[in-house]
Tab-separated table of C-alpha atoms in Angstrom:
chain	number	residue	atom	x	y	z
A	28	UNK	CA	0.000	0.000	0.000
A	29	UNK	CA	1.298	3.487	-0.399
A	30	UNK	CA	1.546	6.121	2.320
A	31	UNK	CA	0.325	9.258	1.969
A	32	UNK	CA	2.938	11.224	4.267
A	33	UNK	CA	2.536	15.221	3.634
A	34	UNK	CA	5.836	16.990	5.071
A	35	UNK	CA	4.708	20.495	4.010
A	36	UNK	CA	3.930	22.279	6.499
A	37	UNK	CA	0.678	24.521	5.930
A	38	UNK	CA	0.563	27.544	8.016
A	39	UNK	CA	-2.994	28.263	9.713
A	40	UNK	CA	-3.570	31.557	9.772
A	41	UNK	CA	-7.584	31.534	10.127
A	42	UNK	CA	-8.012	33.959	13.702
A	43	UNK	CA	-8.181	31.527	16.824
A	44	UNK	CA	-11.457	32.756	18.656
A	45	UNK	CA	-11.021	32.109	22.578
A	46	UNK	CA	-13.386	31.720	24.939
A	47	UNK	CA	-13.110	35.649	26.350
A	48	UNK	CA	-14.296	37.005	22.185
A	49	UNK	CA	-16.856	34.927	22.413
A	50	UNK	CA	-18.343	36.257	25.795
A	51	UNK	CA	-17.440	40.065	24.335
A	52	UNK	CA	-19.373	39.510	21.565
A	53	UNK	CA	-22.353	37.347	22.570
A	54	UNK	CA	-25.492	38.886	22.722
A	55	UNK	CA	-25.710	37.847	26.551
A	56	UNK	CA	-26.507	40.528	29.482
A	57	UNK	CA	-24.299	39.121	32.262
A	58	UNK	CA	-26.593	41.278	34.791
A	59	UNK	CA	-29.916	39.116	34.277
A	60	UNK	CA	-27.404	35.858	33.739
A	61	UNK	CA	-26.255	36.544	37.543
A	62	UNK	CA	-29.538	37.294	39.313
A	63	UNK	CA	-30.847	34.352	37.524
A	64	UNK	CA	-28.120	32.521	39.213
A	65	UNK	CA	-28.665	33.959	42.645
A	66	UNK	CA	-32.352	33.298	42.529
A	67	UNK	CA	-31.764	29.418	41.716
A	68	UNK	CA	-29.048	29.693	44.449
A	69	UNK	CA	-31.489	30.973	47.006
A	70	UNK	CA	-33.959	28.554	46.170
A	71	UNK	CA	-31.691	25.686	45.996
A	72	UNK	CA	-30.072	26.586	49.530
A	73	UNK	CA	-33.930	27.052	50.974
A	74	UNK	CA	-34.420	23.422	49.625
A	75	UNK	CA	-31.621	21.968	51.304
A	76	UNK	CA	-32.413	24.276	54.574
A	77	UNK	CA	-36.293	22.285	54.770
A	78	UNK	CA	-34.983	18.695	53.850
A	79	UNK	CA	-32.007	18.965	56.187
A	80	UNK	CA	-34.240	19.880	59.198
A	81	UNK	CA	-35.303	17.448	62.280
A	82	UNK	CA	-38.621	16.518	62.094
A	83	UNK	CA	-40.276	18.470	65.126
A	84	UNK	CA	-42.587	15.899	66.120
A	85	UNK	CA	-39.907	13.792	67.140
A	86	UNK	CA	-38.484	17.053	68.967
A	87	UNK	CA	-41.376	17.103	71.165
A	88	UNK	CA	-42.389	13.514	71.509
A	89	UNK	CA	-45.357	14.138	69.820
């Protein structure tokens, strides 16, 4: 079988896009993005808060 080796090197010279263009130029408002994250945060946290309680029946010896 033949090999197809290539030993020319190609340069790439297409722009490499990294991850902070893409935030700069997304059409996302950071502001609603973070109280969207602190109202799941509250509401996650008040989950935990109810399951992670005693029962107060057994508190009283009800």
């Amino acid at each position: 079988m033949l090999k197809n080796i290539d030993n020319n090197l190609k340069a790439d010279l297409r722009k490499k896009n990294s991850f902070k263009d893409e935030l700069d130029f997304s059409t996302y408002n950071f502001n609603s993005c973070m109280a969207i994250l602190f109202v799941f945060l509250v509401l996650l946290l008040s989950i935990i808060a109810v399951i992670s309680a005693p029962n107060p029946s057994i508190l009283f010896g009800i």
